PDB file of C-alpha atoms in Angstrom:
ATOM      1  CA  MET F1037     107.670 106.840  78.461  1.00 48.00           C
ATOM      2  CA  ARG F1038     106.166 106.381  81.926  1.00 51.00           C
ATOM      3  CA  PRO F1039     105.490 102.873  83.206  1.00 48.00           C
ATOM      4  CA  PRO F1040     101.828 101.891  83.668  1.00 52.00           C
ATOM      5  CA  PRO F1041     100.132 102.981  86.909  1.00 52.00           C
ATOM      6  CA  LEU F1042     100.394 100.556  89.780  1.00 47.00           C
ATOM      7  CA  GLN F1043      97.326  98.839  91.104  1.00 51.00           C
ATOM      8  CA  ALA F1044      97.753  99.388  94.839  1.00 49.00           C
ATOM      9  CA  ALA F1045      96.340  97.285  97.641  1.00 50.00           C
ATOM     10  CA  VAL F1046      96.497  98.086 101.331  1.00 47.00           C
ATOM     11  CA  MET F1047      96.519  95.224 103.824  1.00 46.00           C
ATOM     12  CA  SER F1048      94.841  96.134 107.088  1.00 42.00           C
ATOM     13  CA  ALA F1049      92.662  94.557 109.739  1.00 38.00           C
ATOM     14  CA  ALA F1050      89.151  95.942 109.930  1.00 34.00           C
ATOM     15  CA  PRO F1051      87.985  96.436 113.529  1.00 34.00           C
ATOM     16  CA  SER F1052      84.736  94.591 112.798  1.00 30.00           C
ATOM     17  CA  SER F1053      86.425  91.711 110.995  1.00 30.00           C
ATOM     18  CA  ARG F1054      88.411  88.818 112.417  1.00 30.00           C
ATOM     19  CA  ALA F1055      90.413  88.378 109.256  1.00 30.00           C
ATOM     20  CA  ALA F1056      92.542  90.930 107.485  1.00 28.00           C
ATOM     21  CA  HIS F1057      91.426  91.931 104.010  1.00 28.00           C
ATOM     22  CA  ALA F1058      92.954  93.598 101.028  1.00 29.00           C
ATOM     23  CA  ARG F1059      91.353  96.611  99.390  1.00 27.00           C
ATOM     24  CA  ALA F1060      92.557  97.369  95.914  1.00 26.00           C
ATOM     25  CA  ARG F1061      92.670 101.001  94.870  1.00 28.00           C
ATOM     26  CA  THR F1062      93.790 102.312  91.545  1.00 30.00           C
ATOM     27  CA  SER F1063      95.970 105.372  91.702  1.00 32.00           C
ATOM     28  CA  GLY F1064      97.943 107.489  89.311  1.00 37.00           C
ATOM     29  CA  MET F1065     101.177 106.499  91.080  1.00 32.00           C
ATOM     30  CA  THR F1066     103.839 104.812  89.004  1.00 32.00           C
ATOM     31  CA  ALA F1067     106.739 102.659  90.080  1.00 32.00           C
ATOM     32  CA  ASN F1068     109.047 105.635  89.461  1.00 32.00           C
ATOM     33  CA  ASP F1069     107.054 107.785  91.917  1.00 32.00           C
ATOM     34  CA  ILE F1070     107.509 105.477  94.888  1.00 31.00           C
ATOM     35  CA  LEU F1071     110.123 106.099  97.546  1.00 31.00           C
ATOM     36  CA  THR F1072     111.738 102.886  98.666  1.00 32.00           C
ATOM     37  CA  SER F1073     113.526 101.700 101.769  1.00 31.00           C
ATOM     38  CA  PRO F1074     117.257 101.002 101.936  1.00 34.00           C
ATOM     39  CA  ALA F1075     116.400  98.058 104.197  1.00 35.00           C
ATOM     40  CA  ALA F1076     115.881  95.898 101.127  1.00 35.00           C
ATOM     41  CA  GLY F1077     118.472  97.286  98.786  1.00 36.00           C
ATOM     42  CA  ALA F1078     116.436 100.429  98.011  1.00 35.00           C
ATOM     43  CA  ARG F1079     113.774  98.593  96.045  1.00 41.00           C
ATOM     44  CA  PHE F1080     110.407  97.045  96.532  1.00 47.00           C
ATOM     45  CA  PHE F1081     110.349  93.270  96.708  1.00 48.00           C
ATOM     46  CA  PRO F1082     109.705  92.196  93.106  1.00 52.00           C
ATOM     47  CA  MET F1083     107.898  88.977  92.382  1.00 53.00           C
ATOM     48  CA  ASN F1084     108.769  86.889  89.332  1.00 52.00           C
ATOM     49  CA  THR F1085     105.192  86.217  88.240  1.00 50.00           C
ATOM     50  CA  GLN F1086     102.591  88.481  86.656  1.00 51.00           C
ATOM     51  CA  HIS F1087      99.216  88.637  88.396  1.00 46.00           C
ATOM     52  CA  GLU F1088      96.794  86.871  86.034  1.00 55.00           C
ATOM     53  CA  THR F1089      93.836  89.206  86.606  1.00 55.00           C
ATOM     54  CA  SER F1090      95.640  92.476  86.020  1.00 60.00           C
ATOM     55  CA  ALA F1091      97.758  93.788  83.187  1.00 73.00           C
ATOM     56  CA  ARG F1092      99.079  96.453  85.572  1.00 80.00           C
ATOM     57  CA  PRO F1093     101.730  95.758  88.191  1.00 86.00           C
ATOM     58  CA  MET F1094     100.355  95.005  91.666  1.00 88.00           C
ATOM     59  CA  LEU F1095     101.705  96.816  94.743  1.00 91.00           C
ATOM     60  CA  PHE F1096     100.859  95.690  98.283  1.00 94.00           C
ATOM     61  CA  LEU F1097     101.507  98.047 101.193  1.00 95.00           C
ATOM     62  CA  ILE F1098     101.081  96.243 104.491  1.00 97.00           C
ATOM     63  CA  ASP F1099     100.188  98.066 107.709  1.00 96.00           C
ATOM     64  CA  GLY F1100     102.814  96.277 109.794  1.00 97.00           C
ATOM     65  CA  ASN F1101     101.652  97.494 113.201  1.00 94.00           C
ATOM     66  CA  SER F1102      98.056  96.505 112.511  1.00 95.00           C
ATOM     67  CA  GLN F1103      99.068  93.038 111.333  1.00 97.00           C
ATOM     68  CA  MET F1104     101.394  92.545 114.336  1.00 97.00           C
ATOM     69  CA  TYR F1105      98.579  93.398 116.755  1.00 96.00           C
ATOM     70  CA  ARG F1106      96.213  91.125 114.847  1.00 97.00           C
ATOM     71  CA  ALA F1107      98.655  88.209 115.019  1.00 97.00           C
ATOM     72  CA  TYR F1108      99.477  88.901 118.668  1.00 97.00           C
ATOM     73  CA  HIS F1109      95.828  88.721 119.738  1.00 96.00           C
ATOM     74  CA  ALA F1110      94.916  85.839 117.420  1.00 96.00           C
ATOM     75  CA  ILE F1111      97.639  83.468 118.610  1.00 94.00           C
ATOM     76  CA  ARG F1112      98.224  83.225 122.358  1.00 90.00           C
ATOM     77  CA  GLY F1113     100.812  81.339 124.346  1.00 89.00           C
ATOM     78  CA  LEU F1114     103.286  80.662 121.549  1.00 93.00           C
ATOM     79  CA  THR F1115     106.862  80.925 122.785  1.00 93.00           C
ATOM     80  CA  GLY F1116     110.327  80.128 121.536  1.00 91.00           C
ATOM     81  CA  PRO F1117     112.829  77.762 123.163  1.00 89.00           C
ATOM     82  CA  GLY F1118     113.955  80.401 125.692  1.00 90.00           C
ATOM     83  CA  GLY F1119     110.393  81.214 126.741  1.00 92.00           C
ATOM     84  CA  ARG F1120     110.255  84.430 124.701  1.00 93.00           C
ATOM     85  CA  SER F1121     106.855  85.182 123.106  1.00 95.00           C
ATOM     86  CA  THR F1122     106.804  84.549 119.361  1.00 96.00           C
ATOM     87  CA  ASN F1123     103.063  84.639 118.614  1.00 96.00           C
ATOM     88  CA  ALA F1124     103.113  87.988 116.775  1.00 97.00           C
ATOM     89  CA  VAL F1125     106.162  87.004 114.721  1.00 97.00           C
ATOM     90  CA  TYR F1126     104.695  83.636 113.753  1.00 97.00           C
ATOM     91  CA  GLY F1127     101.291  85.079 112.839  1.00 97.00           C
ATOM     92  CA  PHE F1128     102.792  87.991 110.916  1.00 98.00           C
ATOM     93  CA  VAL F1129     105.145  85.790 108.875  1.00 97.00           C
ATOM     94  CA  THR F1130     102.347  83.295 108.179  1.00 97.00           C
ATOM     95  CA  MET F1131     100.116  86.120 106.898  1.00 96.00           C
ATOM     96  CA  LEU F1132     102.905  87.577 104.770  1.00 96.00           C
ATOM     97  CA  ARG F1133     103.818  84.235 103.197  1.00 96.00           C
ATOM     98  CA  LYS F1134     100.149  83.510 102.409  1.00 96.00           C
ATOM     99  CA  LEU F1135      99.667  86.974 100.923  1.00 94.00           C
ATOM    100  CA  ILE F1136     102.668  86.556  98.626  1.00 93.00           C
ATOM    101  CA  ALA F1137     101.687  83.011  97.616  1.00 94.00           C
ATOM    102  CA  ASP F1138      98.015  83.812  96.985  1.00 94.00           C
ATOM    103  CA  GLN F1139      98.213  87.308  95.471  1.00 91.00           C
ATOM    104  CA  ARG F1140     101.674  87.217  93.870  1.00 90.00           C
ATOM    105  CA  PRO F1141     102.173  91.000  93.848  1.00 91.00           C
ATOM    106  CA  GLN F1142     104.956  92.372  91.707  1.00 91.00           C
ATOM    107  CA  PHE F1143     105.870  94.877  94.434  1.00 94.00           C
ATOM    108  CA  ILE F1144     105.456  94.754  98.200  1.00 95.00           C
ATOM    109  CA  ALA F1145     106.505  96.815 101.208  1.00 97.00           C
ATOM    110  CA  CYS F1146     105.594  96.937 104.878  1.00 97.00           C
ATOM    111  CA  THR F1147     104.935 100.144 106.814  1.00 96.00           C
ATOM    112  CA  PHE F1148     105.551 100.594 110.540  1.00 93.00           C
ATOM    113  CA  ASP F1149     104.800 103.372 113.011  1.00 88.00           C
ATOM    114  CA  LEU F1150     107.712 105.074 114.704  1.00 86.00           C
ATOM    115  CA  ALA F1151     107.683 106.046 118.361  1.00 82.00           C
ATOM    116  CA  GLY F1152     106.730 109.617 119.099  1.00 82.00           C
ATOM    117  CA  PRO F1153     104.015 112.075 118.189  1.00 82.00           C
ATOM    118  CA  THR F1154     102.436 112.103 114.735  1.00 81.00           C
ATOM    119  CA  PHE F1155     100.686 114.760 112.697  1.00 84.00           C
ATOM    120  CA  ARG F1156      97.405 113.381 114.053  1.00 83.00           C
ATOM    121  CA  SER F1157      98.485 114.326 117.587  1.00 82.00           C
ATOM    122  CA  SER F1158      98.640 117.981 116.571  1.00 84.00           C
ATOM    123  CA  LEU F1159      95.205 117.763 114.927  1.00 89.00           C
ATOM    124  CA  ALA F1160      93.477 116.134 117.906  1.00 89.00           C
ATOM    125  CA  ALA F1161      94.922 116.356 121.402  1.00 82.00           C
ATOM    126  CA  ASP F1162      93.041 113.218 122.449  1.00 85.00           C
ATOM    127  CA  TYR F1163      94.411 111.077 119.602  1.00 80.00           C
ATOM    128  CA  LYS F1164      95.070 107.604 121.074  1.00 78.00           C
ATOM    129  CA  ALA F1165      94.443 109.052 124.556  1.00 81.00           C
ATOM    130  CA  ASN F1166      92.363 106.050 125.628  1.00 86.00           C
ATOM    131  CA  ARG F1167      94.529 103.432 123.943  1.00 85.00           C
ATOM    132  CA  PRO F1168      96.384 101.173 126.381  1.00 91.00           C
ATOM    133  CA  ALA F1169     100.156 100.903 126.161  1.00 90.00           C
ATOM    134  CA  MET F1170     101.601  98.210 123.922  1.00 92.00           C
ATOM    135  CA  PRO F1171     102.010  94.933 125.837  1.00 95.00           C
ATOM    136  CA  GLY F1172     105.654  94.314 126.740  1.00 95.00           C
ATOM    137  CA  ASP F1173     105.784  90.879 125.129  1.00 96.00           C
ATOM    138  CA  LEU F1174     104.501  92.383 121.860  1.00 96.00           C
ATOM    139  CA  ALA F1175     107.058  95.215 121.970  1.00 95.00           C
ATOM    140  CA  GLU F1176     109.827  92.610 122.340  1.00 96.00           C
ATOM    141  CA  GLN F1177     108.730  91.017 119.053  1.00 96.00           C
ATOM    142  CA  ILE F1178     108.935  94.180 116.917  1.00 96.00           C
ATOM    143  CA  PRO F1179     112.651  93.760 116.068  1.00 96.00           C
ATOM    144  CA  LEU F1180     111.979  90.125 115.146  1.00 96.00           C
ATOM    145  CA  VAL F1181     109.138  91.105 112.804  1.00 97.00           C
ATOM    146  CA  HIS F1182     111.405  93.719 111.189  1.00 97.00           C
ATOM    147  CA  GLU F1183     114.142  91.111 110.844  1.00 96.00           C
ATOM    148  CA  ALA F1184     111.687  88.651 109.274  1.00 96.00           C
ATOM    149  CA  CYS F1185     110.585  91.257 106.713  1.00 96.00           C
ATOM    150  CA  GLU F1186     114.182  92.013 105.804  1.00 96.00           C
ATOM    151  CA  ALA F1187     114.986  88.283 105.547  1.00 95.00           C
ATOM    152  CA  MET F1188     112.048  87.877 103.135  1.00 95.00           C
ATOM    153  CA  GLY F1189     113.240  90.861 101.086  1.00 94.00           C
ATOM    154  CA  VAL F1190     110.237  93.000 102.037  1.00 96.00           C
ATOM    155  CA  PRO F1191     111.295  96.638 102.567  1.00 96.00           C
ATOM    156  CA  LEU F1192     110.342  98.424 105.761  1.00 96.00           C
ATOM    157  CA  LEU F1193     108.881 101.888 105.300  1.00 94.00           C
ATOM    158  CA  ALA F1194     108.511 104.377 108.147  1.00 90.00           C
ATOM    159  CA  CYS F1195     108.350 108.124 108.525  1.00 84.00           C
ATOM    160  CA  GLN F1196     108.615 110.198 111.686  1.00 80.00           C
ATOM    161  CA  GLY F1197     105.567 112.360 112.370  1.00 73.00           C
TER     162      GLY F1197
END
């Protein structure tokens, strides 16, 4: 017997919105169909509580790069004891903790872009052509955001291309 379909929600920042929002989409995907990351013991981060408004399990997939950029630009001038920027890490972790506390998903994972060309680059030569390079102080925070996700038991998902 197959488990019930997951109710999936994608966390992303809309360009016209200052706050990130969750869009729930129902899909035919089941928990058995999902590939998981070995970063969190090859499983999605399970929550102990059932979401009150849904009889189906809730899955949140977070666009990690989008949320890092959002946090980076929303919080300026926050640094750690050594002077290293921590604004993206702080904002990202705050968002993630609030999401888990408020939505209580049964399953959660965070996706991140990998360096290098993607399938979109082959479809459109000008893909991201006008996008400025990632700020250096944001790039320095990426390993810390990954580490924070792993410490919270949230798997990191990434795929080259």
